[in-house]
Short mmCIF file of C-alpha atoms and ligand atoms in Angstrom, two decimals:
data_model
loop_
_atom_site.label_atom_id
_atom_site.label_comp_id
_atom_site.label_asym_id
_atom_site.label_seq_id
_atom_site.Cartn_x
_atom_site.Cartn_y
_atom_site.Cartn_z
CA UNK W 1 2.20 3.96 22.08
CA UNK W 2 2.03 1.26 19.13
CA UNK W 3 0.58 -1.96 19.70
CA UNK W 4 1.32 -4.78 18.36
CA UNK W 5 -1.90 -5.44 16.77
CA UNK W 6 -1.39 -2.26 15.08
CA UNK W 7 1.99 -3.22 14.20
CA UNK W 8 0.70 -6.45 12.69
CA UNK W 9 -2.08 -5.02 11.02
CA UNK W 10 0.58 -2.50 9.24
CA UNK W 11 2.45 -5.04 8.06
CA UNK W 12 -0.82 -7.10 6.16
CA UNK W 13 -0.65 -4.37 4.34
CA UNK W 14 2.91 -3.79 2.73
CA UNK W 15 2.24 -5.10 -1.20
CA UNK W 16 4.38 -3.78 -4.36
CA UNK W 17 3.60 0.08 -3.68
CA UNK W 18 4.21 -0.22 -0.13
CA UNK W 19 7.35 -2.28 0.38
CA UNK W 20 10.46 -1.62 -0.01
CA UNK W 21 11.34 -2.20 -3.92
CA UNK W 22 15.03 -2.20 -3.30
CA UNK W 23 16.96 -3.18 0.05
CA UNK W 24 20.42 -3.19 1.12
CA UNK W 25 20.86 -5.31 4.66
CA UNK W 26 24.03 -5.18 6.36
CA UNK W 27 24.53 -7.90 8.77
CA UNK W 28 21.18 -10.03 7.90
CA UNK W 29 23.15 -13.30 8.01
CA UNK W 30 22.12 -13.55 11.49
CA UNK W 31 20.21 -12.11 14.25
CA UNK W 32 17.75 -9.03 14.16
CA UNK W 33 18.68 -8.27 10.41
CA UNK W 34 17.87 -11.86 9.25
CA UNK W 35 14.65 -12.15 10.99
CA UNK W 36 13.60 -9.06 9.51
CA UNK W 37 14.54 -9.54 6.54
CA UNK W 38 12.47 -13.16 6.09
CA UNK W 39 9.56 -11.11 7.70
CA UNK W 40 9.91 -8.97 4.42
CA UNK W 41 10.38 -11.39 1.85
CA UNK W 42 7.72 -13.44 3.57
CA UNK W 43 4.92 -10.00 2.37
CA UNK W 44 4.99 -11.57 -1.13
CA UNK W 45 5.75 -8.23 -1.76
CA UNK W 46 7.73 -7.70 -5.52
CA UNK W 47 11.35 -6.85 -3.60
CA UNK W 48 15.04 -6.87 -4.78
CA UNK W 49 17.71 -7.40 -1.64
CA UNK W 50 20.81 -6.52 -1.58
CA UNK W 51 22.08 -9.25 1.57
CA UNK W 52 25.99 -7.81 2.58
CA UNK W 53 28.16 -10.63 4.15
CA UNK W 54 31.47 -11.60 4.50
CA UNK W 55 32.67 -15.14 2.69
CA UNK W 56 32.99 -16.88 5.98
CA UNK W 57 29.00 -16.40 6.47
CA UNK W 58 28.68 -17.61 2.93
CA UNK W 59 27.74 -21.03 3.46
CA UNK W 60 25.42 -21.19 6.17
CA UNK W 61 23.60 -18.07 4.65
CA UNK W 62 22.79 -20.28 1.13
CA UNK W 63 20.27 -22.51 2.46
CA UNK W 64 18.42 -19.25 4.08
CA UNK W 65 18.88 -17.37 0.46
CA UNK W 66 17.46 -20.60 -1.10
CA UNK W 67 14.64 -20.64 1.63
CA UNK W 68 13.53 -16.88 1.28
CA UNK W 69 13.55 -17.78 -3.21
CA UNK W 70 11.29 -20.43 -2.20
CA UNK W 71 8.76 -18.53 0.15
CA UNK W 72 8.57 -15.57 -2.38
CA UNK W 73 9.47 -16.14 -5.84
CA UNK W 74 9.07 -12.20 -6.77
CA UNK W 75 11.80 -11.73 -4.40
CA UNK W 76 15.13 -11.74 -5.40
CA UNK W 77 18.14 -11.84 -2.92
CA UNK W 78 21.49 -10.95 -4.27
CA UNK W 79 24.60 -12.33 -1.99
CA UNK W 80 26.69 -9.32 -1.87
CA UNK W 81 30.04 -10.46 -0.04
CA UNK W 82 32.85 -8.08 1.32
CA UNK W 83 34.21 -7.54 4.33
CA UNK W 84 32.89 -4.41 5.23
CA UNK W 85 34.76 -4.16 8.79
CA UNK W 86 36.95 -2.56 6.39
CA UNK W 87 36.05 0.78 5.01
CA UNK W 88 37.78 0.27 1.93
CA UNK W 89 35.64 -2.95 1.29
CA UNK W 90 32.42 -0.71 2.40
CA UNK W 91 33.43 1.49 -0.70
CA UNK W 92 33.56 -1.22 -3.06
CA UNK W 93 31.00 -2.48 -1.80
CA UNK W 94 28.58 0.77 -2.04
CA UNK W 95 30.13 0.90 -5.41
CA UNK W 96 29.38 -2.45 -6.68
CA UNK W 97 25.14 -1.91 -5.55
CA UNK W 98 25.35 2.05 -7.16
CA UNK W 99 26.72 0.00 -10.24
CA UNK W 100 23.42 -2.05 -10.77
CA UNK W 101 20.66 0.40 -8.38
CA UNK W 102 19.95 4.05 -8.93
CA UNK W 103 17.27 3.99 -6.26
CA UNK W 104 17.44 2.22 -3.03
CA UNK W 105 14.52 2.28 -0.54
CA UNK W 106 15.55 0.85 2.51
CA UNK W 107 18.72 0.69 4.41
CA UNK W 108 19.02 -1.79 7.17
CA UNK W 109 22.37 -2.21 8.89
CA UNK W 110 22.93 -4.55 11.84
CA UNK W 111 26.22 -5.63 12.04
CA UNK W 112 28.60 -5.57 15.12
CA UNK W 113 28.58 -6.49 18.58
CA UNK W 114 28.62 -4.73 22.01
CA UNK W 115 33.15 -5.51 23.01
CA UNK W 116 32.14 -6.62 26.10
CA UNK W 117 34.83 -8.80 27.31
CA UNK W 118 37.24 -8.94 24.77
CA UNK W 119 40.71 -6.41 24.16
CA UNK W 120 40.69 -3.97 21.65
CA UNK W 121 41.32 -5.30 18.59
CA UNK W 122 41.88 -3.01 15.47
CA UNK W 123 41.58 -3.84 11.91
CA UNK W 124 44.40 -3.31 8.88
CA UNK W 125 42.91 -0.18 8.28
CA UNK W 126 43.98 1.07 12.49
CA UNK W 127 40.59 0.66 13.79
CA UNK W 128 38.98 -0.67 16.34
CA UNK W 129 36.59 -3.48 14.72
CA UNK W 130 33.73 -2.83 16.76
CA UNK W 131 33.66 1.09 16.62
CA UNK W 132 33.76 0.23 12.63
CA UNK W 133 30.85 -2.34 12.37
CA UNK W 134 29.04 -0.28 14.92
CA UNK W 135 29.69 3.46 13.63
CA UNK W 136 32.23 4.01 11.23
CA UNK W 137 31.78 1.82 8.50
CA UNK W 138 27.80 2.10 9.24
CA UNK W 139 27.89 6.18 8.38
CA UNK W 140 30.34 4.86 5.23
CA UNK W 141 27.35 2.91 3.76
CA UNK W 142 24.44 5.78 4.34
CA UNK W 143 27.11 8.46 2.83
CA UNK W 144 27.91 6.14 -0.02
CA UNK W 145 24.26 5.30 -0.92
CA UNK W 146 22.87 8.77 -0.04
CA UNK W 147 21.98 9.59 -3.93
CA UNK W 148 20.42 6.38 -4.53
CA UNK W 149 18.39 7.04 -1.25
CA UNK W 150 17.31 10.61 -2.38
CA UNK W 151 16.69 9.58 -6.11
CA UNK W 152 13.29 9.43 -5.66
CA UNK W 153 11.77 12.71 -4.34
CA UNK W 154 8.04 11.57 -3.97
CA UNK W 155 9.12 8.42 -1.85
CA UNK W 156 11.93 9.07 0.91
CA UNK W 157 14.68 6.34 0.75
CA UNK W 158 14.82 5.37 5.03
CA UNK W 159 18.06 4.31 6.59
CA UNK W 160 17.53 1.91 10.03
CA UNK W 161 20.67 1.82 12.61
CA UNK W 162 19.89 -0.89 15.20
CA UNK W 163 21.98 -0.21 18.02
CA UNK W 164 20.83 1.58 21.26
CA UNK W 165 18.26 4.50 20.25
CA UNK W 166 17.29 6.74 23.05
CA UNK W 167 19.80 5.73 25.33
CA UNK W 168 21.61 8.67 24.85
CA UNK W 169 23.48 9.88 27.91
CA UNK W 170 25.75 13.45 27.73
CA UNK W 171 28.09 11.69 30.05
CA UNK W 172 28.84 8.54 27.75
CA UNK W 173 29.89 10.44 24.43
CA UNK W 174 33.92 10.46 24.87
CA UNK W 175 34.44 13.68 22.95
CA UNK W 176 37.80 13.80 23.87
CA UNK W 177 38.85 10.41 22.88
CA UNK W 178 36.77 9.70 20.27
CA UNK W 179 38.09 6.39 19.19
CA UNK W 180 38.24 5.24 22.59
CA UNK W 181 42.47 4.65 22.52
CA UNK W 182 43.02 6.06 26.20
CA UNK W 183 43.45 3.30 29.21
CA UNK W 184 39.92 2.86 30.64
CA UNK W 185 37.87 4.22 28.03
CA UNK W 186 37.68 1.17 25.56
CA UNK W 187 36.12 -0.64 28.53
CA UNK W 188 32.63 -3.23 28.13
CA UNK W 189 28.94 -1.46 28.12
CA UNK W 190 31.23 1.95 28.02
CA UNK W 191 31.99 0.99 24.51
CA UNK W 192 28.82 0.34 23.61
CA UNK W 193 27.11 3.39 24.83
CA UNK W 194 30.17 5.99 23.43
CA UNK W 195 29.29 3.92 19.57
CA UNK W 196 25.17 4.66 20.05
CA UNK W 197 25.85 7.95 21.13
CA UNK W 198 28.19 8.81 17.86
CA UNK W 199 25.51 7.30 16.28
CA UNK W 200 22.61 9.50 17.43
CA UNK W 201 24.86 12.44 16.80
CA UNK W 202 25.81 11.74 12.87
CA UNK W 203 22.77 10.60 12.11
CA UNK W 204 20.58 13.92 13.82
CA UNK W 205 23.60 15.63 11.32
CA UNK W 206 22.53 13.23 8.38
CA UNK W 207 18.86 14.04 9.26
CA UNK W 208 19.13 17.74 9.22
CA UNK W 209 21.26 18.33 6.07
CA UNK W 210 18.65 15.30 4.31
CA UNK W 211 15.23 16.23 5.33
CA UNK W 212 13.71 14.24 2.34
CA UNK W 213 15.11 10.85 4.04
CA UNK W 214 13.80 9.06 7.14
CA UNK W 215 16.68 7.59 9.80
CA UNK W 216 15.72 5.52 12.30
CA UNK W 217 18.35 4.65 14.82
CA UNK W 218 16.26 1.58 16.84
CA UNK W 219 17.11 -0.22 20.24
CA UNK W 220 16.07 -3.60 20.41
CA UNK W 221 15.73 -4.20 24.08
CA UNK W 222 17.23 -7.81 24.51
CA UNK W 223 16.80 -10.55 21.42
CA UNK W 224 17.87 -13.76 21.79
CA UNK W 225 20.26 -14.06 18.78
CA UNK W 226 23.58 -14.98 20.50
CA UNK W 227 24.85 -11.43 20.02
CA UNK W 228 26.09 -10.75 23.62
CA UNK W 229 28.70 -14.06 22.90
CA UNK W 230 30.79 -12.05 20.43
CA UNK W 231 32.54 -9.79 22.86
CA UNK W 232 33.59 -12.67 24.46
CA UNK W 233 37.20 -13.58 25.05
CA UNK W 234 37.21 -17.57 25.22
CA UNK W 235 39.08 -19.06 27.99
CA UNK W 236 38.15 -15.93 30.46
CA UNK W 237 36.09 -16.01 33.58
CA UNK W 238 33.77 -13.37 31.02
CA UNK W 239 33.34 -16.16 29.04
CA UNK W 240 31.77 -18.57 31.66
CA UNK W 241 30.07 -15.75 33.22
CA UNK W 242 27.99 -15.33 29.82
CA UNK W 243 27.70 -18.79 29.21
CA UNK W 244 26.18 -19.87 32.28
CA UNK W 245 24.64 -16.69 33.52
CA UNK W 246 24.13 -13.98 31.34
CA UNK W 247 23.14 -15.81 28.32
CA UNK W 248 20.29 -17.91 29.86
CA UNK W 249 19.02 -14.77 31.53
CA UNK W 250 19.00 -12.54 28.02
CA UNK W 251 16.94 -16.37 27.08
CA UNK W 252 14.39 -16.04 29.67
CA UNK W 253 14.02 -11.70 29.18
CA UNK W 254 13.82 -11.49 25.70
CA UNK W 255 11.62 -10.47 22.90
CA UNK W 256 10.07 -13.48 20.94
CA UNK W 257 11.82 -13.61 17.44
CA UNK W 258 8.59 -13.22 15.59
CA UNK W 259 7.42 -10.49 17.64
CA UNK W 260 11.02 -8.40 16.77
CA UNK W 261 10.83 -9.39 12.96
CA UNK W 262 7.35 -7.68 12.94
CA UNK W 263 8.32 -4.33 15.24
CA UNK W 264 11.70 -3.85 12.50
CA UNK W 265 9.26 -4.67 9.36
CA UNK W 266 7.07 -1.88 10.88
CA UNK W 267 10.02 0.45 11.60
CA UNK W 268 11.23 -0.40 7.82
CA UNK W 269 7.94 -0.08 6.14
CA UNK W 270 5.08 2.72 8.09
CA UNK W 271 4.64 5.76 7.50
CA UNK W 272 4.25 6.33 11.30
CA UNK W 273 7.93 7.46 11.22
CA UNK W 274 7.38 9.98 8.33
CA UNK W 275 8.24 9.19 4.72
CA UNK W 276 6.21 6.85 2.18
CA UNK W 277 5.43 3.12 2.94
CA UNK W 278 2.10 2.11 4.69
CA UNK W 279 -0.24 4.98 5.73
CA UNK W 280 -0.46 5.53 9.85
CA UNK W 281 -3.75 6.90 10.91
CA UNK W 282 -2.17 6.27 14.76
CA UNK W 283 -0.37 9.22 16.61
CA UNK W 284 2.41 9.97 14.29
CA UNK W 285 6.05 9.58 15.55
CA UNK W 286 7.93 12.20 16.89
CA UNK W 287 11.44 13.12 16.00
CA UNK W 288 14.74 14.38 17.45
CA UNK W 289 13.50 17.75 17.00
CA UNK W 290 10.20 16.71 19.07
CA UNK W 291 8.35 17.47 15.46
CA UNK W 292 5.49 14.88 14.54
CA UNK W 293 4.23 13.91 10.91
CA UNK W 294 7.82 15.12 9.70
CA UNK W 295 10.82 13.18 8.31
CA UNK W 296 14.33 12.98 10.41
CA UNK W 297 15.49 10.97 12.64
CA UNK W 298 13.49 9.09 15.37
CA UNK W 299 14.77 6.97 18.39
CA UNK W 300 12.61 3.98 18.64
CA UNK W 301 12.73 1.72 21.62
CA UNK W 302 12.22 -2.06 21.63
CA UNK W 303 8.28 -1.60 21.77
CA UNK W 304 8.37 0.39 18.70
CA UNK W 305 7.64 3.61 20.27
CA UNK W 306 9.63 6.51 20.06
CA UNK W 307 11.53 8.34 22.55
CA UNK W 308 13.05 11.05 21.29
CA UNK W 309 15.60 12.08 24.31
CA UNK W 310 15.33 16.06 23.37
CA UNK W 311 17.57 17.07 26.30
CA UNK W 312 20.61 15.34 25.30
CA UNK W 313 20.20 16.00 21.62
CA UNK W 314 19.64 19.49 21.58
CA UNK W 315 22.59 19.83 24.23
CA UNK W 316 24.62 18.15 21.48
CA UNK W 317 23.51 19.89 18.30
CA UNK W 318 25.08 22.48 19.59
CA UNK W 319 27.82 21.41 21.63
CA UNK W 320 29.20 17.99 20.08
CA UNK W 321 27.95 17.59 17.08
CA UNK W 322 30.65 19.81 14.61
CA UNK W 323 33.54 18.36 16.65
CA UNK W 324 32.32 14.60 15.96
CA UNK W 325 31.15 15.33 12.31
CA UNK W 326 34.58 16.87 11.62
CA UNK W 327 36.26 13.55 13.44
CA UNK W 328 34.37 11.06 11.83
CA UNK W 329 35.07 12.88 8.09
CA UNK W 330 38.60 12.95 8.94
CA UNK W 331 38.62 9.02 9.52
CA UNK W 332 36.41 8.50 6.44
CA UNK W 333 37.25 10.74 3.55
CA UNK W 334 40.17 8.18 2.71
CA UNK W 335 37.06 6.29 1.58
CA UNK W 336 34.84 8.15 -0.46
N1 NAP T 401 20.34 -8.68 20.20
C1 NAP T 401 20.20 -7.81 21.18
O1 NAP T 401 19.50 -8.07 22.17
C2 NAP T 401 20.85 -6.46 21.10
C3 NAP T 401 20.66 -5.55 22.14
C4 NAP T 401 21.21 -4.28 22.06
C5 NAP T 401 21.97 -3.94 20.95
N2 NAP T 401 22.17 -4.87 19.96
C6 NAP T 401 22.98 -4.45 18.80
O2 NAP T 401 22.15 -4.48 17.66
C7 NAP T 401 22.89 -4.90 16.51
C8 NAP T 401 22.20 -6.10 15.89
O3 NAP T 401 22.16 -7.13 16.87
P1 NAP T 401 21.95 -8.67 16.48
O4 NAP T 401 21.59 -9.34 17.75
O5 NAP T 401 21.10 -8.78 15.29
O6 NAP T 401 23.44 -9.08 16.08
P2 NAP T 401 24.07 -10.48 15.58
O7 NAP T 401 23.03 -11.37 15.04
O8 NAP T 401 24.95 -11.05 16.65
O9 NAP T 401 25.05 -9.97 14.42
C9 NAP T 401 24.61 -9.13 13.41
C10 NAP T 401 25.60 -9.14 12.29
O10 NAP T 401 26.89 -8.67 12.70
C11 NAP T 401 27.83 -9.36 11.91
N3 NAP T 401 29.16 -9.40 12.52
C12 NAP T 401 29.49 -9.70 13.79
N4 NAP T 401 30.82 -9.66 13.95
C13 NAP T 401 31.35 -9.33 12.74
C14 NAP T 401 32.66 -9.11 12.25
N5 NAP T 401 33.73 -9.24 13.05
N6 NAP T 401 32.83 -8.75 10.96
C15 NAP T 401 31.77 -8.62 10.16
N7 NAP T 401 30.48 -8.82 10.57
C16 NAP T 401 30.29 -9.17 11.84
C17 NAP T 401 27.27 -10.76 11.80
O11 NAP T 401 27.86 -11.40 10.69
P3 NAP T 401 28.09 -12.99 10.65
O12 NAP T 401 26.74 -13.60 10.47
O13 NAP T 401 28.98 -13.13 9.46
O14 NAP T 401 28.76 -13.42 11.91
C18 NAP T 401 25.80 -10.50 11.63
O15 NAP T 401 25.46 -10.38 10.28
C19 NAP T 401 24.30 -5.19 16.99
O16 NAP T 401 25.10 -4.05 16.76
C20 NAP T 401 24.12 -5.41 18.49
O17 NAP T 401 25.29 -5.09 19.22
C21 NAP T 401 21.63 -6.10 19.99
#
């Protein structure tokens, strides 16, 4: 169990040596991403940030670039704009970082939203654009930027998933319809639970084949940062159900921003969850493999703690996991 004291007291600690000297955040122009990533620059802590967003964010993100400049001059945040709902864009992206990084510390992706209420709707490259922010195009970046993750030995490059972490369930991974195109199966929460189950599954892959890395696939619990009106189709009872209902409630339940920024700077930064970054003299994480004081991946709930759900992932390391690893290559390697 972490407290948040300890959390806090963590975090006074994260200087040059200890943060994160390079960053990539996707999906930090709002929400979870963004408040973590002004709890970072806000360490004073000598960092370089790699901020992915499309153009249409471009604007309204400036005056928060400009801000995080002014609260930490040895910070420097570098606007990196693509639409990476598009794999093809991912690559260039990935490409245009590896250009100017050999070493990246920290991987922090955020983007997407849970499709609700809304109709599937698939990108130009034929898929659906939630399954890509939330999965697909998520996997993309971590395979793209794996050498710059492993470059340096001595300090294990960490890759953070936010998404739904230990609410793995056997019963909500569609194995036989991976990309959810049957009737019924691309259908609100379902959706949602079938992307952070594929995620748990590449990612305990990812883990075992890169045991010098740390992957942290996180579930926030419920933040307040409009999230939940994405999925929405306008004009739809859905849409006045969330507005007057379901929105004010996720209001009143949720997790105070500051109190989140803190829990994913922790998760980013201690060495509670293996790897470098601040030293945890607490009871060390444990990961998918129920091993403490170890790298791989760990499920972390919304208090920070984690819950490694052994049942379901063993049952899938050796039922599932091939069959989706083989799937989701087939979809990407047009990429790489
Ligand atoms: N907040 C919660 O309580 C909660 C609970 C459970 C799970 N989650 C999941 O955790 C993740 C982070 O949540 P959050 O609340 O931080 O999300 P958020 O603030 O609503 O959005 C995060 C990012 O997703 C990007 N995004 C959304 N739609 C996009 C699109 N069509 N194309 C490209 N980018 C798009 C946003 O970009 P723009 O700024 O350009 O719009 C933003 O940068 C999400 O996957 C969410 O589903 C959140």
């Amino acid at each position: 169990m972490v407290s948040h004291s300890e959390i806090l007291a963590s975090n006074a600690l994260l200087n040059d040596a200890t943060a994160p000297r390079v960053a990539v955040f996707v999906g930090a122009t709002s929400g979870i991403g963004k408040l973590t990533l002004h709890a970072l620059v806000a360490t004073g802590a000598s960092t370089r940030i790699y901020l992915v967003g499309r153009q249409s964010s471009f604007e309204r993100t400036k005056p928060f670039i400009d801000e995080l400049h002014a609260l930490n001059p040895r910070a420097t945040i570098i606007w990196t704009e693509g639409e990476y709902s598009l794999l093809s864009e991912t690559r260039r992206i990935c490409n245009e970082i590896l250009a100017k990084e050999q070493r990246i510390d920290l991987l922090f992706l955020t983007a997407g939203y849970a499709p609700m209420f809304t109709d599937r709707v698939e990108t130009e490259e034929g898929i659906e654009i939630t399954q890509s922010l939330a999965y697909y195009s998520r996997i993309l970046f971590v395979l793209h930027l794996l050498p710059a993750l492993k470059a340096k030995a001595e300090v294990p490059g960490r890759v953070i998933t936010v998404l739904g972490g230990g609410l793995e369930r056997v019963s909500a991974l569609h194995l036989d319809d991976i990309d959810l195109k049957r009737p019924g199966n691309f259908a609100g929460a379902k959706a949602q639970a079938h992307y952070l189950c594929l995620n748990s599954v590449a990612l305990d892959k990812l883990a075992e084949e890169n045991p010098d890395l740390v992957f942290v696939h996180a579930w926030p619990g419920w933040v307040n940062t409009g999230n939940v009106n994405r999925g929405v189709k306008e004009g739809t009872v859905w849409a006045w159900f969330v507005r007057w209902f379901l929105g004010p409630l996720i209001g009143l339940v949720s997790i105070r921003d500051e109190v989140a920024a803190q829990r994913y700077l922790f998760e980013a930064t201690s060495a509670c969850f293996g790897g470098a970054g601040v030293e945890w003299k607490g009871q060390p994480g444990v990961n998918v493999k129920g091993e403490e004081g170890r790298n791989g991946l760990f499920l972390v709930n919304f208090r920070a703690n984690c819950t490694p759900n052994l049942k379901v992932m063993s049952v899938w390391r050796e039922k599932a996991r091939e069959g989706v690893w083989e799937h989701t290559m087939g979809v990407l390697r047009p990429y790489f």
